[in-house]
Coordinates of C-alpha atoms in Angstrom, one line a residue:
X1 CA 59.7 31.1 -35.2
X2 CA 57.4 28.5 -36.2
X3 CA 56.7 24.9 -34.6
X4 CA 57.9 22.2 -36.4
X5 CA 55.2 19.1 -36.2
X6 CA 56.5 16.0 -35.9
X7 CA 53.8 12.8 -37.0
X8 CA 54.5 9.2 -37.3
X9 CA 52.9 7.3 -40.2
X10 CA 50.5 3.9 -39.7
X11 CA 52.3 2.7 -42.4
X12 CA 55.3 2.8 -40.8
X13 CA 54.8 1.7 -36.9
X14 CA 55.8 -1.6 -35.8
X15 CA 52.9 -4.2 -36.9
X16 CA 53.0 -5.7 -33.6
X17 CA 52.7 -2.4 -31.6
X18 CA 50.1 -1.3 -33.5
X19 CA 48.2 -4.3 -33.3
X20 CA 48.5 -4.1 -29.2
X21 CA 47.3 -0.5 -29.6
X22 CA 44.1 -1.9 -31.5
X23 CA 43.4 -4.4 -28.7
X24 CA 43.7 -1.8 -26.0
X25 CA 41.4 0.3 -26.9
X26 CA 39.2 -2.7 -28.2
X27 CA 39.0 -2.0 -31.6
X28 CA 38.6 -6.1 -31.8
X29 CA 38.3 -6.9 -35.5
X30 CA 41.0 -3.9 -36.5
X31 CA 43.8 -6.2 -34.4
X32 CA 43.2 -9.3 -35.5
X33 CA 42.8 -8.5 -38.9
X34 CA 46.7 -6.8 -38.2
X35 CA 48.0 -10.4 -36.5
X36 CA 46.6 -11.8 -39.4
X37 CA 48.8 -10.2 -41.5
X38 CA 51.5 -10.8 -39.0
X39 CA 51.2 -14.8 -39.0
X40 CA 51.1 -14.7 -42.9
X41 CA 54.5 -13.4 -43.5
X42 CA 55.9 -15.0 -39.6
X43 CA 53.5 -18.1 -39.5
X44 CA 55.3 -19.2 -35.9
X45 CA 54.7 -15.6 -34.5
X46 CA 53.8 -16.6 -31.0
X47 CA 53.1 -13.6 -29.8
X48 CA 50.4 -12.7 -32.6
X49 CA 49.3 -15.7 -32.7
X50 CA 48.5 -15.1 -28.9
X51 CA 47.4 -11.8 -29.3
X52 CA 44.8 -12.7 -31.5
X53 CA 43.5 -15.2 -29.9
X54 CA 42.9 -12.9 -27.2
X55 CA 41.4 -10.6 -29.2
X56 CA 38.7 -13.0 -30.9
X57 CA 38.2 -14.0 -27.1
X58 CA 37.0 -10.8 -26.1
X59 CA 35.3 -10.1 -29.5
X60 CA 32.6 -12.4 -27.6
X61 CA 33.8 -12.5 -24.3
X62 CA 30.6 -12.4 -21.8
X63 CA 30.1 -12.1 -18.2
X64 CA 29.0 -16.0 -17.0
X65 CA 29.4 -14.8 -13.6
X66 CA 26.9 -11.9 -13.6
X67 CA 24.7 -13.9 -16.8
X68 CA 24.5 -17.1 -15.5
X69 CA 20.5 -17.5 -14.8
X70 CA 19.3 -20.6 -12.3
X71 CA 16.4 -22.4 -14.3
X72 CA 15.5 -25.6 -12.6
X73 CA 13.7 -26.9 -16.3
X74 CA 17.1 -27.8 -17.2
X75 CA 17.7 -30.3 -14.0
X76 CA 15.1 -33.0 -14.5
X77 CA 17.4 -36.0 -14.3
X78 CA 19.8 -33.8 -12.0
X79 CA 20.6 -36.7 -9.0
X80 CA 22.3 -34.0 -7.2
X81 CA 18.7 -33.3 -5.4
X82 CA 18.7 -33.3 -1.8
X83 CA 15.1 -33.4 -1.2
X84 CA 11.7 -33.5 -3.3
X85 CA 10.1 -32.3 -0.5
X86 CA 11.9 -29.7 1.3
X87 CA 11.1 -28.0 4.5
X88 CA 9.0 -24.6 4.2
X89 CA 11.5 -21.5 2.8
X90 CA 14.5 -24.2 2.3
X91 CA 14.0 -24.1 -1.3
X92 CA 13.3 -22.0 -4.2
X93 CA 10.9 -24.3 -6.1
X94 CA 8.2 -23.4 -3.7
X95 CA 4.9 -23.1 -6.1
X96 CA 3.5 -20.3 -7.4
X97 CA -0.2 -21.3 -5.7
X98 CA 2.1 -21.9 -2.1
X99 CA 2.3 -17.5 -2.2
X100 CA -0.7 -15.7 -0.5
X101 CA -2.1 -13.6 -2.9
X102 CA -2.0 -10.4 -0.5
X103 CA 1.8 -10.6 0.2
X104 CA 4.5 -9.1 -1.5
X105 CA 5.5 -12.8 -2.9
X106 CA 2.3 -12.2 -5.3
X107 CA 3.9 -9.4 -7.7
X108 CA 4.9 -10.5 -11.3
X109 CA 7.9 -12.8 -12.3
X110 CA 10.2 -13.2 -14.8
X111 CA 10.1 -16.7 -16.5
X112 CA 13.5 -17.6 -14.4
X113 CA 11.2 -16.8 -12.0
X114 CA 12.8 -13.8 -10.3
X115 CA 10.3 -11.1 -9.2
X116 CA 10.5 -8.1 -11.9
X117 CA 12.0 -4.6 -10.5
X118 CA 11.8 -2.3 -14.3
X119 CA 15.8 -3.5 -15.0
X120 CA 16.3 -6.0 -17.3
X121 CA 19.4 -8.0 -15.9
X122 CA 21.9 -9.4 -18.4
X123 CA 20.8 -13.1 -17.4
X124 CA 17.1 -12.6 -18.9
X125 CA 19.1 -12.2 -22.1
X126 CA 22.3 -14.5 -21.7
X127 CA 19.4 -17.0 -24.0
X128 CA 20.0 -14.8 -26.9
X129 CA 21.0 -17.5 -30.3
X130 CA 25.0 -16.3 -31.3
X131 CA 26.0 -15.5 -27.9
X132 CA 29.2 -17.0 -26.4
X133 CA 26.4 -18.4 -23.3
X134 CA 24.0 -20.3 -26.1
X135 CA 27.5 -21.5 -27.7
X136 CA 28.4 -23.3 -24.0
X137 CA 25.0 -23.9 -23.5
X138 CA 24.6 -26.2 -26.8
X139 CA 27.7 -27.8 -26.3
X140 CA 26.5 -29.7 -23.3
X141 CA 25.6 -32.7 -25.2
X142 CA 27.1 -36.4 -25.7
X143 CA 30.6 -34.6 -28.2
X144 CA 31.1 -31.4 -26.3
X145 CA 31.7 -30.0 -29.9
X146 CA 31.2 -26.2 -30.6
X147 CA 27.6 -25.2 -32.1
X148 CA 29.6 -24.1 -35.0
X149 CA 29.3 -26.3 -38.1
X150 CA 33.3 -26.1 -38.4
X151 CA 35.8 -28.7 -38.3
X152 CA 37.9 -28.0 -34.8
X153 CA 41.1 -28.6 -34.8
X154 CA 45.0 -27.0 -34.8
X155 CA 46.5 -25.4 -32.7
X156 CA 49.8 -26.2 -34.5
X157 CA 51.1 -22.3 -35.3
X158 CA 50.8 -23.1 -38.6
X159 CA 46.9 -21.3 -39.5
X160 CA 45.4 -22.7 -42.3
X161 CA 43.8 -19.4 -44.7
X162 CA 40.9 -20.5 -45.7
X163 CA 40.3 -22.7 -42.6
X164 CA 39.8 -22.3 -38.8
X165 CA 41.9 -20.4 -36.7
X166 CA 43.0 -23.2 -34.3
X167 CA 42.4 -26.6 -35.2
X168 CA 42.0 -28.4 -32.0
X169 CA 42.2 -32.0 -33.0
X170 CA 46.3 -31.3 -33.7
X171 CA 47.1 -29.5 -30.5
X172 CA 49.1 -30.8 -28.1
X173 CA 47.7 -30.0 -25.0
X174 CA 49.8 -31.1 -22.7
X175 CA 52.7 -28.9 -24.3
X176 CA 50.4 -25.7 -23.7
X177 CA 49.3 -26.8 -20.5
X178 CA 53.0 -26.2 -19.5
X179 CA 53.7 -22.8 -21.4
X180 CA 52.7 -20.1 -18.8
X181 CA 52.2 -17.4 -21.5
X182 CA 49.8 -19.2 -23.8
X183 CA 47.8 -22.1 -21.7
X184 CA 45.6 -19.0 -20.0
X185 CA 44.5 -17.2 -23.1
X186 CA 44.1 -21.0 -25.0
X187 CA 41.7 -21.6 -22.5
X188 CA 39.9 -18.9 -22.8
X189 CA 39.7 -19.7 -26.2
X190 CA 38.7 -22.6 -26.3
X191 CA 36.2 -21.8 -23.0
X192 CA 34.6 -18.6 -24.7
X193 CA 35.5 -18.4 -28.2
X194 CA 34.6 -22.0 -29.3
X195 CA 32.7 -23.5 -27.1
X196 CA 34.7 -26.0 -26.5
X197 CA 34.0 -27.1 -22.9
X198 CA 35.9 -30.8 -22.9
X199 CA 38.9 -30.0 -24.7
X200 CA 38.6 -26.7 -22.1
X201 CA 38.5 -29.3 -19.5
X202 CA 41.0 -31.3 -20.4
X203 CA 43.5 -28.2 -20.9
X204 CA 42.5 -27.2 -17.3
X205 CA 43.5 -30.5 -16.0
X206 CA 47.0 -30.8 -18.1
X207 CA 47.5 -27.6 -16.6
X208 CA 46.0 -28.1 -13.1
X209 CA 49.2 -31.0 -12.2
X210 CA 51.6 -28.8 -14.7
X211 CA 51.1 -26.8 -12.1
X212 CA 51.5 -29.3 -8.6
X213 CA 47.9 -27.8 -8.4
X214 CA 48.9 -25.0 -6.5
X215 CA 47.3 -22.2 -8.9
X216 CA 43.8 -21.2 -7.6
X217 CA 42.9 -19.8 -10.9
X218 CA 43.2 -23.6 -13.1
X219 CA 40.9 -24.6 -10.0
X220 CA 38.4 -21.7 -10.9
X221 CA 38.7 -22.9 -14.4
X222 CA 38.3 -26.7 -13.8
X223 CA 35.2 -25.5 -11.7
X224 CA 33.7 -23.8 -14.5
X225 CA 33.8 -26.6 -17.1
X226 CA 32.6 -28.8 -14.6
X227 CA 29.5 -27.1 -14.2
X228 CA 29.0 -26.8 -17.6
X229 CA 28.9 -30.8 -18.1
X230 CA 26.7 -30.6 -15.1
X231 CA 29.2 -32.7 -12.9
X232 CA 27.8 -30.3 -9.6
X233 CA 29.9 -32.0 -7.1
X234 CA 33.5 -31.6 -8.6
X235 CA 33.0 -28.6 -9.5
X236 CA 31.8 -28.2 -5.7
X237 CA 35.2 -29.7 -4.7
X238 CA 37.4 -27.5 -6.7
X239 CA 35.7 -24.1 -6.2
X240 CA 36.1 -25.2 -2.4
X241 CA 40.2 -26.3 -3.1
X242 CA 40.5 -22.7 -4.9
X243 CA 38.6 -20.5 -2.1
X244 CA 41.6 -22.4 0.5
X245 CA 44.5 -21.9 -1.6
X246 CA 43.4 -17.5 -2.5
X247 CA 40.1 -16.1 -1.1
X248 CA 38.9 -14.7 -3.9
X249 CA 34.9 -12.6 -4.5
X250 CA 35.0 -15.1 -7.6
X251 CA 34.9 -18.1 -5.7
X252 CA 32.3 -17.1 -2.9
X253 CA 30.3 -16.0 -6.2
X254 CA 30.4 -19.4 -8.3
X255 CA 29.9 -21.7 -4.8
X256 CA 27.2 -19.4 -4.3
X257 CA 25.4 -20.1 -7.8
X258 CA 26.2 -24.1 -7.2
X259 CA 24.7 -24.1 -4.4
X260 CA 21.1 -22.3 -6.1
X261 CA 21.6 -24.7 -8.7
X262 CA 21.4 -27.6 -6.7
X263 CA 18.7 -25.8 -5.0
X264 CA 20.4 -25.0 -1.2
X265 CA 19.5 -21.8 -0.5
X266 CA 20.6 -22.0 3.2
X267 CA 23.8 -22.9 2.3
X268 CA 24.2 -20.2 -0.6
X269 CA 23.1 -17.7 2.6
X270 CA 25.8 -19.2 4.2
X271 CA 28.7 -18.8 1.7
X272 CA 27.8 -15.8 1.1
X273 CA 28.2 -14.2 4.8
X274 CA 31.2 -16.4 5.1
X275 CA 32.4 -13.6 1.8
X276 CA 30.9 -10.8 3.5
X277 CA 33.3 -11.2 6.6
X278 CA 36.1 -11.7 4.3
X279 CA 35.2 -8.5 2.4
X280 CA 32.6 -6.4 3.9
X281 CA 30.1 -4.2 1.6
X282 CA 31.6 -5.5 -1.3
X283 CA 28.6 -5.2 -3.8
X284 CA 28.8 -8.3 -5.5
X285 CA 28.3 -10.4 -2.2
X286 CA 25.7 -8.0 -1.0
X287 CA 23.9 -8.0 -4.4
X288 CA 23.5 -12.5 -4.2
X289 CA 22.2 -12.4 -1.1
X290 CA 19.5 -9.7 -2.0
X291 CA 18.5 -11.9 -4.9
X292 CA 18.2 -15.1 -2.6
X293 CA 16.1 -12.9 0.1
X294 CA 13.6 -12.5 -3.1
X295 CA 13.7 -15.8 -4.0
X296 CA 12.8 -17.4 -0.7
X297 CA 9.8 -14.3 -0.2
X298 CA 11.6 -12.2 2.0
X299 CA 11.4 -8.9 1.0
X300 CA 12.1 -6.9 4.5
X301 CA 15.6 -8.8 4.4
X302 CA 16.5 -8.2 0.6
X303 CA 15.4 -4.4 0.4
X304 CA 17.8 -4.4 3.7
X305 CA 20.6 -5.5 1.6
X306 CA 19.7 -3.4 -1.7
X307 CA 19.9 -0.4 0.5
X308 CA 22.9 -1.1 1.7
X309 CA 24.5 -1.9 -1.8
X310 CA 23.1 2.0 -2.4
X311 CA 25.3 3.0 0.1
X312 CA 28.2 1.7 -1.9
X313 CA 27.1 2.1 -5.6
X314 CA 24.6 4.8 -6.0
X315 CA 24.4 4.0 -9.7
X316 CA 23.2 0.3 -8.7
X317 CA 20.1 0.4 -10.9
X318 CA 18.9 -3.2 -10.2
X319 CA 18.9 -2.2 -5.9
X320 CA 17.5 1.4 -6.9
X321 CA 14.5 -0.7 -8.5
X322 CA 14.1 -3.0 -6.3
X323 CA 13.8 -0.7 -3.8
X324 CA 11.1 1.1 -5.5
X325 CA 9.1 -2.5 -6.3
X326 CA 9.4 -2.8 -2.4
X327 CA 7.6 0.5 -1.9
X328 CA 5.0 -0.3 -4.7
X329 CA 4.0 -3.1 -3.2
X330 CA 3.7 -1.5 0.1
X331 CA 1.2 0.8 -0.8
X332 CA 3.6 3.3 -1.2
X333 CA 3.7 4.3 -4.9
X334 CA 4.8 8.1 -4.3
X335 CA 8.2 6.8 -2.5
X336 CA 8.0 3.8 -5.6
X337 CA 8.2 6.6 -8.3
X338 CA 11.2 8.6 -6.6
X339 CA 13.3 5.6 -6.9
X340 CA 12.2 5.1 -11.1
X341 CA 12.6 8.6 -11.7
X342 CA 16.1 7.9 -10.4
X343 CA 16.9 5.0 -12.4
X344 CA 15.0 6.8 -15.2
X345 CA 17.5 10.3 -14.6
X346 CA 20.5 7.7 -14.3
X347 CA 19.9 7.4 -18.7
X348 CA 18.2 3.6 -18.5
X349 CA 15.5 3.3 -21.0
X350 CA 13.5 -0.1 -21.1
X351 CA 9.4 -1.1 -21.6
X352 CA 10.2 -2.2 -18.4
X353 CA 11.1 0.5 -16.7
X354 CA 8.1 2.6 -18.1
X355 CA 5.5 0.4 -17.4
X356 CA 6.4 0.7 -13.8
X357 CA 6.3 4.7 -13.9
X358 CA 3.0 4.2 -15.4
X359 CA 1.8 2.2 -12.9
X360 CA 3.3 4.7 -9.9
X361 CA 1.9 7.9 -11.5
X362 CA -1.8 5.9 -11.6
X363 CA -1.7 5.1 -8.3
X364 CA 0.2 8.3 -6.9
X365 CA -3.2 9.9 -8.7
X366 CA -0.8 11.8 -11.0
X367 CA -2.7 10.5 -14.3
X368 CA -1.2 13.2 -17.3
X369 CA 1.7 11.6 -16.7
X370 CA 0.5 7.8 -16.8
X371 CA -0.7 7.5 -20.1
X372 CA 2.8 9.3 -21.4
X373 CA 4.6 6.4 -19.2
X374 CA 2.1 3.5 -20.7
X375 CA 2.7 5.4 -24.2
X376 CA 6.3 5.0 -24.2
X377 CA 6.2 1.3 -22.6
X378 CA 4.2 0.8 -25.9
X379 CA 7.0 1.8 -28.1
X380 CA 9.9 -0.1 -26.6
X381 CA 8.3 -2.8 -25.9
X382 CA 9.7 -5.5 -28.1
X383 CA 8.3 -8.7 -26.7
X384 CA 4.9 -9.6 -27.1
X385 CA 4.3 -10.8 -23.6
X386 CA 5.4 -7.5 -22.1
X387 CA 3.4 -5.7 -24.3
X388 CA 0.2 -7.8 -23.0
X389 CA 1.1 -6.6 -19.8
X390 CA 1.5 -3.3 -20.6
X391 CA -2.1 -3.1 -22.3
X392 CA -3.6 -5.3 -19.2
X393 CA -2.1 -2.3 -17.1
X394 CA -3.6 0.1 -19.5
X395 CA -7.0 -1.6 -18.8
X396 CA -6.3 -1.1 -15.0
X397 CA -6.3 3.2 -15.9
X398 CA -9.5 3.0 -18.0
X399 CA -11.6 1.4 -15.4
X400 CA -10.0 3.9 -12.9
X401 CA -11.4 6.4 -15.5
X402 CA -14.7 4.4 -15.7
X403 CA -14.6 3.5 -19.3
X404 CA -15.5 0.0 -19.3
X405 CA -15.6 0.1 -23.1
X406 CA -11.9 0.9 -23.5
X407 CA -10.9 -1.3 -20.7
X408 CA -12.7 -4.4 -22.9
X409 CA -10.7 -3.2 -25.7
X410 CA -7.7 -2.7 -23.8
X411 CA -7.7 -6.4 -22.3
X412 CA -8.8 -8.1 -25.7
X413 CA -5.5 -6.0 -27.3
X414 CA -3.5 -7.9 -24.1
X415 CA -5.4 -11.5 -25.6
X416 CA -4.1 -10.6 -28.9
X417 CA -0.4 -10.5 -28.0
X418 CA -0.8 -12.7 -25.3
X419 CA -3.2 -15.6 -25.8
X420 CA -2.7 -17.1 -22.3
X421 CA -2.9 -14.3 -20.2
X422 CA -5.2 -15.8 -17.3
X423 CA -5.8 -12.4 -15.3
X424 CA -6.9 -10.8 -18.4
X425 CA -9.3 -13.2 -19.3
X426 CA -10.9 -13.3 -15.4
X427 CA -11.0 -9.4 -15.8
X428 CA -12.7 -9.2 -19.3
X429 CA -15.2 -12.2 -17.3
X430 CA -15.5 -9.9 -14.5
X431 CA -16.6 -6.4 -16.6
X432 CA -18.9 -8.9 -19.2
X433 CA -20.8 -9.7 -16.3
X434 CA -21.4 -6.3 -14.8
X435 CA -22.5 -5.8 -18.4
X436 CA -24.8 -8.3 -18.4
X437 CA -23.3 -11.0 -19.9
X438 CA -23.2 -14.0 -18.0
X439 CA -23.2 -16.3 -20.8
X440 CA -19.7 -14.6 -22.0
X441 CA -18.4 -14.2 -18.5
X442 CA -19.0 -17.8 -17.5
X443 CA -16.9 -18.6 -21.0
X444 CA -14.2 -16.0 -20.1
X445 CA -14.1 -17.6 -16.6
X446 CA -13.2 -21.1 -17.7
X447 CA -10.5 -19.8 -20.1
X448 CA -8.8 -18.1 -17.2
X449 CA -9.1 -21.2 -15.4
X450 CA -8.1 -23.5 -18.4
X451 CA -4.8 -21.4 -18.6
X452 CA -4.0 -21.3 -15.1
X453 CA -5.9 -23.4 -13.0
X454 CA -3.8 -22.3 -9.5
X455 CA -5.7 -18.2 -10.6
X456 CA -7.4 -17.9 -6.8
X457 CA -9.9 -15.0 -8.4
X458 CA -11.0 -17.0 -11.5
X459 CA -12.0 -20.0 -9.3
X460 CA -13.5 -18.1 -6.6
X461 CA -15.3 -15.6 -9.4
X462 CA -16.5 -18.5 -11.7
X463 CA -17.7 -20.6 -8.3
X464 CA -19.7 -17.6 -7.2
X465 CA -21.3 -17.2 -10.5
X466 CA -22.2 -21.2 -11.1
X467 CA -24.1 -20.7 -7.7
X468 CA -25.7 -17.4 -8.9

């Protein structure tokens, strides 16, 4: 007996059900198209309007909690600074020249000041053009408008075909703030998709008043708006109030980031420890503590938290890479190589990872793998500064092999990628001095000193050469 199969045609499926199915399967573009067709026929369909708004938001959404990377260059005119000359160990703005050269704090750091670990965090790429975070940052000006040159305006349900989806200028925010089904999707749309922080903040204020200040979620979102507008103390009050109403991991992390932003690492550490008391062994809070210890040049405390993270989450690449870096700078390249190989097995492939693998192989005397790792790092590197670091490390391979000419060529290629690489100028000067080219060595030492006046090697070598 033959079995009859019943097929449901997609064309006969209910459009709203189809749109919901596409949204759940993360097909946001198709979901937006279906919702648009529904709104063309029924312009006042709130369900389709809300679903399209959520799809537009999710299409550009980034986790700002993970991607936020604090840089102190933005806070030149900040009036919330506690002290201009804090005590040692109580500030994240410690100058690089105060760190002993032989300590772990002297290891290479990223542009944001975080020690390199071989794994690129999302925060290091959050400033890319066109991202949602970039739009939020560009909207911090006097007008608070979106970075895109469009006329913001509707939320009248009637959507213009050739215009923006929502015209915020026509939007009755007080009306939508009272609608519990639409106010939260509308806030996320304004904040993430449009980058319109001021209107999002106004909606959050009205919604907080509508719920009689009893909803912790709105207080957290209001704090996000305050922080985006650099109103640090107002954001602190909102986060503390939200934590009193509802204890949540996000509240502790955001409050920690706030204290880091105003350079109060001790207070941030205290907040994290309070969070760990309520959420023992939480990976996200322990990660914040580990990063704080790293920034304060406390590698032993940092690696302790990273080991706890690996015990809870064995697939955490950041923790594994940071533990490997700790062993490398403690003269244990064999152990570091094991950790980096673990990251490689987990599927991470980046120029930073292969560069660190090459260094571990070099110092572990596995010379057969060293050049292959560095070659792979050069193939994957797209940033000129990263290529310069790879060529600089390759010069050490050449020096270890006794090939001075190759080392000089690698350093020259390093300077071609980054003309301000002070360490490359210093090493070139040393190699030329050993070759008897004293005048050329003196010029390279001067260049190293000019590009990085605090580089101790260049200062010492230049003084020795001048006294000779």
